[in-house]
Amino acid sequence: MSAEATTDERANILLVDDMEDNLIALEAVLGSLNEPLVRARSGEEAMKALLRQQFALVLLDVRMPGMDGFETAANIKRLDQTKDVPIIFLTGAEDDSGYAFRGYATGAADYLTKPFDPWVLRAKVSVFLDLHRKNRQLERLSGEMSTRLAVLEEHLTGDNPPDKAGLLRQVVELRQLVNRGRVN
């Protein structure tokens, strides 16, 4: 993200791990992205955070006391307001090889073993942040197009004869809006 990005474009990242050292390491690796990093020390804390604010991405440890990563991910994917938040599972290299399969089956978008390469993690997180921003941009464009199409429809179905020049101008503006969405 560039330094000029507005607060609206900033994307929260939820870091979920019961080990303080792991949270510190994640913050050190991801701090250069200049995005808000929110900590959770358990699956329960993660769920509370997800219900309080929106997140672009969740980095989730698999092995935690209480609600483990798999159970937390299942709960995230079960709720309408959080089901589309991508999850990257993080787990120790010594963990069961079936964890990766189970992670993807639970809805993970990606899976990394610790110790992870900081460059790889930062690159993967950057991709998800870009996707998050593109989705927000599409939502805004879709809303704006719906509004403009409703106005155009009103002009065409109203009691007064349509103003051809005005309608043409609106169509040109809609085309520009569509093209603006393609370029970005």
mmCIF file with all atom_site columns, C-alpha atoms in Angstrom:
data_model
loop_
_atom_site.group_PDB
_atom_site.id
_atom_site.type_symbol
_atom_site.label_atom_id
_atom_site.label_alt_id
_atom_site.label_comp_id
_atom_site.label_asym_id
_atom_site.label_entity_id
_atom_site.label_seq_id
_atom_site.pdbx_PDB_ins_code
_atom_site.Cartn_x
_atom_site.Cartn_y
_atom_site.Cartn_z
_atom_site.occupancy
_atom_site.B_iso_or_equiv
_atom_site.pdbx_formal_charge
_atom_site.auth_seq_id
_atom_site.auth_comp_id
_atom_site.auth_asym_id
_atom_site.auth_atom_id
_atom_site.pdbx_PDB_model_num
ATOM 1   C CA . MET A 1 1   ? 0.000   0.000   0.000   1.00 0.00 ? 1   MET A CA 1
ATOM 2   C CA . SER A 1 2   ? 1.308   3.432   -0.805  1.00 0.00 ? 2   SER A CA 1
ATOM 3   C CA . ALA A 1 3   ? 1.773   6.058   1.855   1.00 0.00 ? 3   ALA A CA 1
ATOM 4   C CA . GLU A 1 4   ? -0.822  8.226   0.098   1.00 0.00 ? 4   GLU A CA 1
ATOM 5   C CA . ALA A 1 5   ? -3.650  5.731   0.603   1.00 0.00 ? 5   ALA A CA 1
ATOM 6   C CA . THR A 1 6   ? -6.580  7.021   2.572   1.00 0.00 ? 6   THR A CA 1
ATOM 7   C CA . THR A 1 7   ? -7.870  5.599   5.829   1.00 0.00 ? 7   THR A CA 1
ATOM 8   C CA . ASP A 1 8   ? -10.825 4.113   3.869   1.00 0.00 ? 8   ASP A CA 1
ATOM 9   C CA . GLU A 1 9   ? -8.401  1.964   1.872   1.00 0.00 ? 9   GLU A CA 1
ATOM 10  C CA . ARG A 1 10  ? -6.616  0.558   4.898   1.00 0.00 ? 10  ARG A CA 1
ATOM 11  C CA . ALA A 1 11  ? -7.398  -3.065  5.511   1.00 0.00 ? 11  ALA A CA 1
ATOM 12  C CA . ASN A 1 12  ? -7.375  -4.709  8.927   1.00 0.00 ? 12  ASN A CA 1
ATOM 13  C CA . ILE A 1 13  ? -5.435  -7.949  9.296   1.00 0.00 ? 13  ILE A CA 1
ATOM 14  C CA . LEU A 1 14  ? -6.319  -10.269 12.186  1.00 0.00 ? 14  LEU A CA 1
ATOM 15  C CA . LEU A 1 15  ? -3.379  -12.172 13.701  1.00 0.00 ? 15  LEU A CA 1
ATOM 16  C CA . VAL A 1 16  ? -4.518  -15.152 15.788  1.00 0.00 ? 16  VAL A CA 1
ATOM 17  C CA . ASP A 1 17  ? -1.966  -17.065 17.862  1.00 0.00 ? 17  ASP A CA 1
ATOM 18  C CA . ASP A 1 18  ? -1.762  -18.048 21.518  1.00 0.00 ? 18  ASP A CA 1
ATOM 19  C CA . MET A 1 19  ? 2.016   -17.487 21.595  1.00 0.00 ? 19  MET A CA 1
ATOM 20  C CA . GLU A 1 20  ? 3.242   -13.918 22.167  1.00 0.00 ? 20  GLU A CA 1
ATOM 21  C CA . ASP A 1 21  ? 6.511   -14.564 20.294  1.00 0.00 ? 21  ASP A CA 1
ATOM 22  C CA . ASN A 1 22  ? 4.591   -15.654 17.190  1.00 0.00 ? 22  ASN A CA 1
ATOM 23  C CA . LEU A 1 23  ? 2.432   -12.518 17.277  1.00 0.00 ? 23  LEU A CA 1
ATOM 24  C CA . ILE A 1 24  ? 5.537   -10.350 17.605  1.00 0.00 ? 24  ILE A CA 1
ATOM 25  C CA . ALA A 1 25  ? 7.133   -12.145 14.641  1.00 0.00 ? 25  ALA A CA 1
ATOM 26  C CA . LEU A 1 26  ? 4.014   -11.665 12.495  1.00 0.00 ? 26  LEU A CA 1
ATOM 27  C CA . GLU A 1 27  ? 3.896   -7.967  13.374  1.00 0.00 ? 27  GLU A CA 1
ATOM 28  C CA . ALA A 1 28  ? 7.578   -7.592  12.480  1.00 0.00 ? 28  ALA A CA 1
ATOM 29  C CA . VAL A 1 29  ? 7.079   -9.261  9.085   1.00 0.00 ? 29  VAL A CA 1
ATOM 30  C CA . LEU A 1 30  ? 3.838   -7.460  8.203   1.00 0.00 ? 30  LEU A CA 1
ATOM 31  C CA . GLY A 1 31  ? 4.515   -4.056  9.773   1.00 0.00 ? 31  GLY A CA 1
ATOM 32  C CA . SER A 1 32  ? 6.029   -2.716  6.550   1.00 0.00 ? 32  SER A CA 1
ATOM 33  C CA . LEU A 1 33  ? 2.644   -3.140  4.816   1.00 0.00 ? 33  LEU A CA 1
ATOM 34  C CA . ASN A 1 34  ? 1.326   -0.191  6.888   1.00 0.00 ? 34  ASN A CA 1
ATOM 35  C CA . GLU A 1 35  ? -1.988  -1.889  7.582   1.00 0.00 ? 35  GLU A CA 1
ATOM 36  C CA . PRO A 1 36  ? -3.724  -2.155  10.967  1.00 0.00 ? 36  PRO A CA 1
ATOM 37  C CA . LEU A 1 37  ? -2.683  -5.412  12.635  1.00 0.00 ? 37  LEU A CA 1
ATOM 38  C CA . VAL A 1 38  ? -5.126  -6.672  15.262  1.00 0.00 ? 38  VAL A CA 1
ATOM 39  C CA . ARG A 1 39  ? -4.101  -9.382  17.726  1.00 0.00 ? 39  ARG A CA 1
ATOM 40  C CA . ALA A 1 40  ? -6.167  -12.222 19.129  1.00 0.00 ? 40  ALA A CA 1
ATOM 41  C CA . ARG A 1 41  ? -4.708  -14.770 21.558  1.00 0.00 ? 41  ARG A CA 1
ATOM 42  C CA . SER A 1 42  ? -7.462  -17.384 21.084  1.00 0.00 ? 42  SER A CA 1
ATOM 43  C CA . GLY A 1 43  ? -10.206 -18.498 18.756  1.00 0.00 ? 43  GLY A CA 1
ATOM 44  C CA . GLU A 1 44  ? -12.751 -16.894 21.060  1.00 0.00 ? 44  GLU A CA 1
ATOM 45  C CA . GLU A 1 45  ? -10.932 -13.543 20.935  1.00 0.00 ? 45  GLU A CA 1
ATOM 46  C CA . ALA A 1 46  ? -10.700 -13.831 17.161  1.00 0.00 ? 46  ALA A CA 1
ATOM 47  C CA . MET A 1 47  ? -14.453 -14.333 16.829  1.00 0.00 ? 47  MET A CA 1
ATOM 48  C CA . LYS A 1 48  ? -15.157 -11.300 19.019  1.00 0.00 ? 48  LYS A CA 1
ATOM 49  C CA . ALA A 1 49  ? -12.796 -9.160  16.932  1.00 0.00 ? 49  ALA A CA 1
ATOM 50  C CA . LEU A 1 50  ? -14.395 -10.370 13.677  1.00 0.00 ? 50  LEU A CA 1
ATOM 51  C CA . LEU A 1 51  ? -17.845 -9.415  14.952  1.00 0.00 ? 51  LEU A CA 1
ATOM 52  C CA . ARG A 1 52  ? -16.659 -5.918  16.006  1.00 0.00 ? 52  ARG A CA 1
ATOM 53  C CA . GLN A 1 53  ? -14.874 -4.858  12.807  1.00 0.00 ? 53  GLN A CA 1
ATOM 54  C CA . GLN A 1 54  ? -14.161 -5.865  9.230   1.00 0.00 ? 54  GLN A CA 1
ATOM 55  C CA . PHE A 1 55  ? -10.976 -7.652  8.243   1.00 0.00 ? 55  PHE A CA 1
ATOM 56  C CA . ALA A 1 56  ? -9.335  -8.159  4.878   1.00 0.00 ? 56  ALA A CA 1
ATOM 57  C CA . LEU A 1 57  ? -7.550  -11.303 6.055   1.00 0.00 ? 57  LEU A CA 1
ATOM 58  C CA . VAL A 1 58  ? -7.054  -13.630 9.016   1.00 0.00 ? 58  VAL A CA 1
ATOM 59  C CA . LEU A 1 59  ? -3.715  -15.291 9.805   1.00 0.00 ? 59  LEU A CA 1
ATOM 60  C CA . LEU A 1 60  ? -4.681  -18.192 12.033  1.00 0.00 ? 60  LEU A CA 1
ATOM 61  C CA . ASP A 1 61  ? -2.556  -20.583 14.079  1.00 0.00 ? 61  ASP A CA 1
ATOM 62  C CA . VAL A 1 62  ? -3.795  -24.160 13.907  1.00 0.00 ? 62  VAL A CA 1
ATOM 63  C CA . ARG A 1 63  ? -2.843  -25.345 17.393  1.00 0.00 ? 63  ARG A CA 1
ATOM 64  C CA . MET A 1 64  ? -4.296  -23.290 20.226  1.00 0.00 ? 64  MET A CA 1
ATOM 65  C CA . PRO A 1 65  ? -5.832  -24.266 23.555  1.00 0.00 ? 65  PRO A CA 1
ATOM 66  C CA . GLY A 1 66  ? -9.616  -24.149 23.703  1.00 0.00 ? 66  GLY A CA 1
ATOM 67  C CA . MET A 1 67  ? -11.016 -23.414 20.280  1.00 0.00 ? 67  MET A CA 1
ATOM 68  C CA . ASP A 1 68  ? -8.295  -24.521 17.849  1.00 0.00 ? 68  ASP A CA 1
ATOM 69  C CA . GLY A 1 69  ? -7.681  -22.980 14.433  1.00 0.00 ? 69  GLY A CA 1
ATOM 70  C CA . PHE A 1 70  ? -9.878  -25.447 12.579  1.00 0.00 ? 70  PHE A CA 1
ATOM 71  C CA . GLU A 1 71  ? -12.847 -24.808 14.853  1.00 0.00 ? 71  GLU A CA 1
ATOM 72  C CA . THR A 1 72  ? -12.248 -21.054 14.658  1.00 0.00 ? 72  THR A CA 1
ATOM 73  C CA . ALA A 1 73  ? -12.131 -21.210 10.849  1.00 0.00 ? 73  ALA A CA 1
ATOM 74  C CA . ALA A 1 74  ? -15.352 -23.238 10.747  1.00 0.00 ? 74  ALA A CA 1
ATOM 75  C CA . ASN A 1 75  ? -17.053 -20.588 12.899  1.00 0.00 ? 75  ASN A CA 1
ATOM 76  C CA . ILE A 1 76  ? -15.711 -17.790 10.680  1.00 0.00 ? 76  ILE A CA 1
ATOM 77  C CA . LYS A 1 77  ? -17.032 -19.499 7.537   1.00 0.00 ? 77  LYS A CA 1
ATOM 78  C CA . ARG A 1 78  ? -20.398 -20.195 9.179   1.00 0.00 ? 78  ARG A CA 1
ATOM 79  C CA . LEU A 1 79  ? -21.300 -16.532 9.776   1.00 0.00 ? 79  LEU A CA 1
ATOM 80  C CA . ASP A 1 80  ? -22.683 -14.402 6.936   1.00 0.00 ? 80  ASP A CA 1
ATOM 81  C CA . GLN A 1 81  ? -20.695 -11.312 7.944   1.00 0.00 ? 81  GLN A CA 1
ATOM 82  C CA . THR A 1 82  ? -17.349 -13.186 8.045   1.00 0.00 ? 82  THR A CA 1
ATOM 83  C CA . LYS A 1 83  ? -17.719 -16.083 5.610   1.00 0.00 ? 83  LYS A CA 1
ATOM 84  C CA . ASP A 1 84  ? -15.853 -14.301 2.801   1.00 0.00 ? 84  ASP A CA 1
ATOM 85  C CA . VAL A 1 85  ? -12.833 -13.277 4.881   1.00 0.00 ? 85  VAL A CA 1
ATOM 86  C CA . PRO A 1 86  ? -9.841  -15.270 3.590   1.00 0.00 ? 86  PRO A CA 1
ATOM 87  C CA . ILE A 1 87  ? -7.870  -17.327 6.099   1.00 0.00 ? 87  ILE A CA 1
ATOM 88  C CA . ILE A 1 88  ? -4.203  -18.258 5.931   1.00 0.00 ? 88  ILE A CA 1
ATOM 89  C CA . PHE A 1 89  ? -3.427  -21.080 8.339   1.00 0.00 ? 89  PHE A CA 1
ATOM 90  C CA . LEU A 1 90  ? -0.039  -21.064 10.062  1.00 0.00 ? 90  LEU A CA 1
ATOM 91  C CA . THR A 1 91  ? 1.259   -24.201 11.754  1.00 0.00 ? 91  THR A CA 1
ATOM 92  C CA . GLY A 1 92  ? 4.476   -25.845 12.879  1.00 0.00 ? 92  GLY A CA 1
ATOM 93  C CA . ALA A 1 93  ? 6.384   -27.949 10.359  1.00 0.00 ? 93  ALA A CA 1
ATOM 94  C CA . GLU A 1 94  ? 6.248   -30.913 12.742  1.00 0.00 ? 94  GLU A CA 1
ATOM 95  C CA . ASP A 1 95  ? 2.438   -30.956 12.711  1.00 0.00 ? 95  ASP A CA 1
ATOM 96  C CA . ASP A 1 96  ? 0.442   -33.726 11.100  1.00 0.00 ? 96  ASP A CA 1
ATOM 97  C CA . SER A 1 97  ? 0.612   -33.687 7.291   1.00 0.00 ? 97  SER A CA 1
ATOM 98  C CA . GLY A 1 98  ? -3.191  -34.059 7.247   1.00 0.00 ? 98  GLY A CA 1
ATOM 99  C CA . TYR A 1 99  ? -3.488  -30.586 8.770   1.00 0.00 ? 99  TYR A CA 1
ATOM 100 C CA . ALA A 1 100 ? -3.068  -28.945 5.373   1.00 0.00 ? 100 ALA A CA 1
ATOM 101 C CA . PHE A 1 101 ? -5.914  -30.979 3.883   1.00 0.00 ? 101 PHE A CA 1
ATOM 102 C CA . ARG A 1 102 ? -8.083  -30.294 6.927   1.00 0.00 ? 102 ARG A CA 1
ATOM 103 C CA . GLY A 1 103 ? -7.246  -26.578 6.720   1.00 0.00 ? 103 GLY A CA 1
ATOM 104 C CA . TYR A 1 104 ? -8.295  -26.304 3.089   1.00 0.00 ? 104 TYR A CA 1
ATOM 105 C CA . ALA A 1 105 ? -11.404 -28.396 3.785   1.00 0.00 ? 105 ALA A CA 1
ATOM 106 C CA . THR A 1 106 ? -12.306 -25.956 6.564   1.00 0.00 ? 106 THR A CA 1
ATOM 107 C CA . GLY A 1 107 ? -12.156 -23.050 4.134   1.00 0.00 ? 107 GLY A CA 1
ATOM 108 C CA . ALA A 1 108 ? -8.572  -21.820 4.262   1.00 0.00 ? 108 ALA A CA 1
ATOM 109 C CA . ALA A 1 109 ? -7.378  -19.763 1.322   1.00 0.00 ? 109 ALA A CA 1
ATOM 110 C CA . ASP A 1 110 ? -3.757  -20.741 2.027   1.00 0.00 ? 110 ASP A CA 1
ATOM 111 C CA . TYR A 1 111 ? -1.595  -22.718 4.423   1.00 0.00 ? 111 TYR A CA 1
ATOM 112 C CA . LEU A 1 112 ? 1.977   -22.023 5.586   1.00 0.00 ? 112 LEU A CA 1
ATOM 113 C CA . THR A 1 113 ? 4.254   -23.944 7.911   1.00 0.00 ? 113 THR A CA 1
ATOM 114 C CA . LYS A 1 114 ? 6.425   -22.301 10.573  1.00 0.00 ? 114 LYS A CA 1
ATOM 115 C CA . PRO A 1 115 ? 9.066   -21.181 10.381  1.00 0.00 ? 115 PRO A CA 1
ATOM 116 C CA . PHE A 1 116 ? 7.830   -19.371 7.281   1.00 0.00 ? 116 PHE A CA 1
ATOM 117 C CA . ASP A 1 117 ? 9.810   -17.283 4.830   1.00 0.00 ? 117 ASP A CA 1
ATOM 118 C CA . PRO A 1 118 ? 8.977   -13.636 5.686   1.00 0.00 ? 118 PRO A CA 1
ATOM 119 C CA . TRP A 1 119 ? 9.101   -12.624 2.007   1.00 0.00 ? 119 TRP A CA 1
ATOM 120 C CA . VAL A 1 120 ? 6.642   -15.358 1.042   1.00 0.00 ? 120 VAL A CA 1
ATOM 121 C CA . LEU A 1 121 ? 4.232   -14.462 3.846   1.00 0.00 ? 121 LEU A CA 1
ATOM 122 C CA . ARG A 1 122 ? 4.378   -10.739 3.019   1.00 0.00 ? 122 ARG A CA 1
ATOM 123 C CA . ALA A 1 123 ? 3.820   -11.486 -0.689  1.00 0.00 ? 123 ALA A CA 1
ATOM 124 C CA . LYS A 1 124 ? 0.817   -13.719 0.028   1.00 0.00 ? 124 LYS A CA 1
ATOM 125 C CA . VAL A 1 125 ? -0.713  -11.181 2.402   1.00 0.00 ? 125 VAL A CA 1
ATOM 126 C CA . SER A 1 126 ? -0.177  -8.424  -0.200  1.00 0.00 ? 126 SER A CA 1
ATOM 127 C CA . VAL A 1 127 ? -2.109  -10.450 -2.781  1.00 0.00 ? 127 VAL A CA 1
ATOM 128 C CA . PHE A 1 128 ? -5.061  -10.841 -0.402  1.00 0.00 ? 128 PHE A CA 1
ATOM 129 C CA . LEU A 1 129 ? -4.954  -7.122  0.433   1.00 0.00 ? 129 LEU A CA 1
ATOM 130 C CA . ASP A 1 130 ? -5.061  -6.285  -3.279  1.00 0.00 ? 130 ASP A CA 1
ATOM 131 C CA . LEU A 1 131 ? -8.027  -8.628  -3.750  1.00 0.00 ? 131 LEU A CA 1
ATOM 132 C CA . HIS A 1 132 ? -9.772  -7.014  -0.787  1.00 0.00 ? 132 HIS A CA 1
ATOM 133 C CA . ARG A 1 133 ? -9.311  -3.540  -2.286  1.00 0.00 ? 133 ARG A CA 1
ATOM 134 C CA . LYS A 1 134 ? -10.519 -4.694  -5.713  1.00 0.00 ? 134 LYS A CA 1
ATOM 135 C CA . ASN A 1 135 ? -13.632 -6.193  -4.117  1.00 0.00 ? 135 ASN A CA 1
ATOM 136 C CA . ARG A 1 136 ? -14.360 -2.918  -2.276  1.00 0.00 ? 136 ARG A CA 1
ATOM 137 C CA . GLN A 1 137 ? -13.850 -1.012  -5.539  1.00 0.00 ? 137 GLN A CA 1
ATOM 138 C CA . LEU A 1 138 ? -16.265 -3.334  -7.356  1.00 0.00 ? 138 LEU A CA 1
ATOM 139 C CA . GLU A 1 139 ? -18.849 -2.873  -4.606  1.00 0.00 ? 139 GLU A CA 1
ATOM 140 C CA . ARG A 1 140 ? -18.603 0.920   -4.906  1.00 0.00 ? 140 ARG A CA 1
ATOM 141 C CA . LEU A 1 141 ? -18.811 0.820   -8.714  1.00 0.00 ? 141 LEU A CA 1
ATOM 142 C CA . SER A 1 142 ? -21.756 -1.553  -8.598  1.00 0.00 ? 142 SER A CA 1
ATOM 143 C CA . GLY A 1 143 ? -23.631 0.738   -6.212  1.00 0.00 ? 143 GLY A CA 1
ATOM 144 C CA . GLU A 1 144 ? -22.913 3.807   -8.312  1.00 0.00 ? 144 GLU A CA 1
ATOM 145 C CA . MET A 1 145 ? -23.993 2.030   -11.510 1.00 0.00 ? 145 MET A CA 1
ATOM 146 C CA . SER A 1 146 ? -27.221 0.819   -9.897  1.00 0.00 ? 146 SER A CA 1
ATOM 147 C CA . THR A 1 147 ? -28.047 4.361   -8.814  1.00 0.00 ? 147 THR A CA 1
ATOM 148 C CA . ARG A 1 148 ? -27.325 5.819   -12.251 1.00 0.00 ? 148 ARG A CA 1
ATOM 149 C CA . LEU A 1 149 ? -29.264 3.071   -14.025 1.00 0.00 ? 149 LEU A CA 1
ATOM 150 C CA . ALA A 1 150 ? -32.274 3.746   -11.783 1.00 0.00 ? 150 ALA A CA 1
ATOM 151 C CA . VAL A 1 151 ? -32.143 7.440   -12.753 1.00 0.00 ? 151 VAL A CA 1
ATOM 152 C CA . LEU A 1 152 ? -31.847 6.511   -16.424 1.00 0.00 ? 152 LEU A CA 1
ATOM 153 C CA . GLU A 1 153 ? -34.792 4.114   -16.143 1.00 0.00 ? 153 GLU A CA 1
ATOM 154 C CA . GLU A 1 154 ? -36.848 6.803   -14.433 1.00 0.00 ? 154 GLU A CA 1
ATOM 155 C CA . HIS A 1 155 ? -36.184 9.180   -17.327 1.00 0.00 ? 155 HIS A CA 1
ATOM 156 C CA . LEU A 1 156 ? -37.202 6.561   -19.870 1.00 0.00 ? 156 LEU A CA 1
ATOM 157 C CA . THR A 1 157 ? -40.383 5.485   -18.107 1.00 0.00 ? 157 THR A CA 1
ATOM 158 C CA . GLY A 1 158 ? -41.504 8.891   -16.831 1.00 0.00 ? 158 GLY A CA 1
ATOM 159 C CA . ASP A 1 159 ? -44.523 10.828  -18.088 1.00 0.00 ? 159 ASP A CA 1
ATOM 160 C CA . ASN A 1 160 ? -42.421 13.430  -19.892 1.00 0.00 ? 160 ASN A CA 1
ATOM 161 C CA . PRO A 1 161 ? -40.800 12.582  -23.219 1.00 0.00 ? 161 PRO A CA 1
ATOM 162 C CA . PRO A 1 162 ? -37.139 11.654  -22.702 1.00 0.00 ? 162 PRO A CA 1
ATOM 163 C CA . ASP A 1 163 ? -34.466 14.253  -23.435 1.00 0.00 ? 163 ASP A CA 1
ATOM 164 C CA . LYS A 1 164 ? -32.328 12.431  -25.996 1.00 0.00 ? 164 LYS A CA 1
ATOM 165 C CA . ALA A 1 165 ? -29.205 14.557  -25.357 1.00 0.00 ? 165 ALA A CA 1
ATOM 166 C CA . GLY A 1 166 ? -29.524 14.105  -21.582 1.00 0.00 ? 166 GLY A CA 1
ATOM 167 C CA . LEU A 1 167 ? -29.995 10.353  -21.952 1.00 0.00 ? 167 LEU A CA 1
ATOM 168 C CA . LEU A 1 168 ? -26.997 10.119  -24.259 1.00 0.00 ? 168 LEU A CA 1
ATOM 169 C CA . ARG A 1 169 ? -24.891 12.039  -21.716 1.00 0.00 ? 169 ARG A CA 1
ATOM 170 C CA . GLN A 1 170 ? -25.968 9.591   -18.979 1.00 0.00 ? 170 GLN A CA 1
ATOM 171 C CA . VAL A 1 171 ? -25.065 6.604   -21.167 1.00 0.00 ? 171 VAL A CA 1
ATOM 172 C CA . VAL A 1 172 ? -21.627 8.128   -21.859 1.00 0.00 ? 172 VAL A CA 1
ATOM 173 C CA . GLU A 1 173 ? -21.114 8.667   -18.105 1.00 0.00 ? 173 GLU A CA 1
ATOM 174 C CA . LEU A 1 174 ? -22.076 5.050   -17.423 1.00 0.00 ? 174 LEU A CA 1
ATOM 175 C CA . ARG A 1 175 ? -19.635 3.861   -20.083 1.00 0.00 ? 175 ARG A CA 1
ATOM 176 C CA . GLN A 1 176 ? -16.882 5.956   -18.460 1.00 0.00 ? 176 GLN A CA 1
ATOM 177 C CA . LEU A 1 177 ? -17.727 4.464   -15.088 1.00 0.00 ? 177 LEU A CA 1
ATOM 178 C CA . VAL A 1 178 ? -17.479 0.935   -16.501 1.00 0.00 ? 178 VAL A CA 1
ATOM 179 C CA . ASN A 1 179 ? -14.157 1.746   -18.200 1.00 0.00 ? 179 ASN A CA 1
ATOM 180 C CA . ARG A 1 180 ? -12.793 3.269   -14.991 1.00 0.00 ? 180 ARG A CA 1
ATOM 181 C CA . GLY A 1 181 ? -13.536 -0.027  -13.262 1.00 0.00 ? 181 GLY A CA 1
ATOM 182 C CA . ARG A 1 182 ? -11.645 -1.992  -15.935 1.00 0.00 ? 182 ARG A CA 1
ATOM 183 C CA . VAL A 1 183 ? -8.521  0.171   -15.808 1.00 0.00 ? 183 VAL A CA 1
ATOM 184 C CA . ASN A 1 184 ? -8.019  -0.039  -12.041 1.00 0.00 ? 184 ASN A CA 1
#
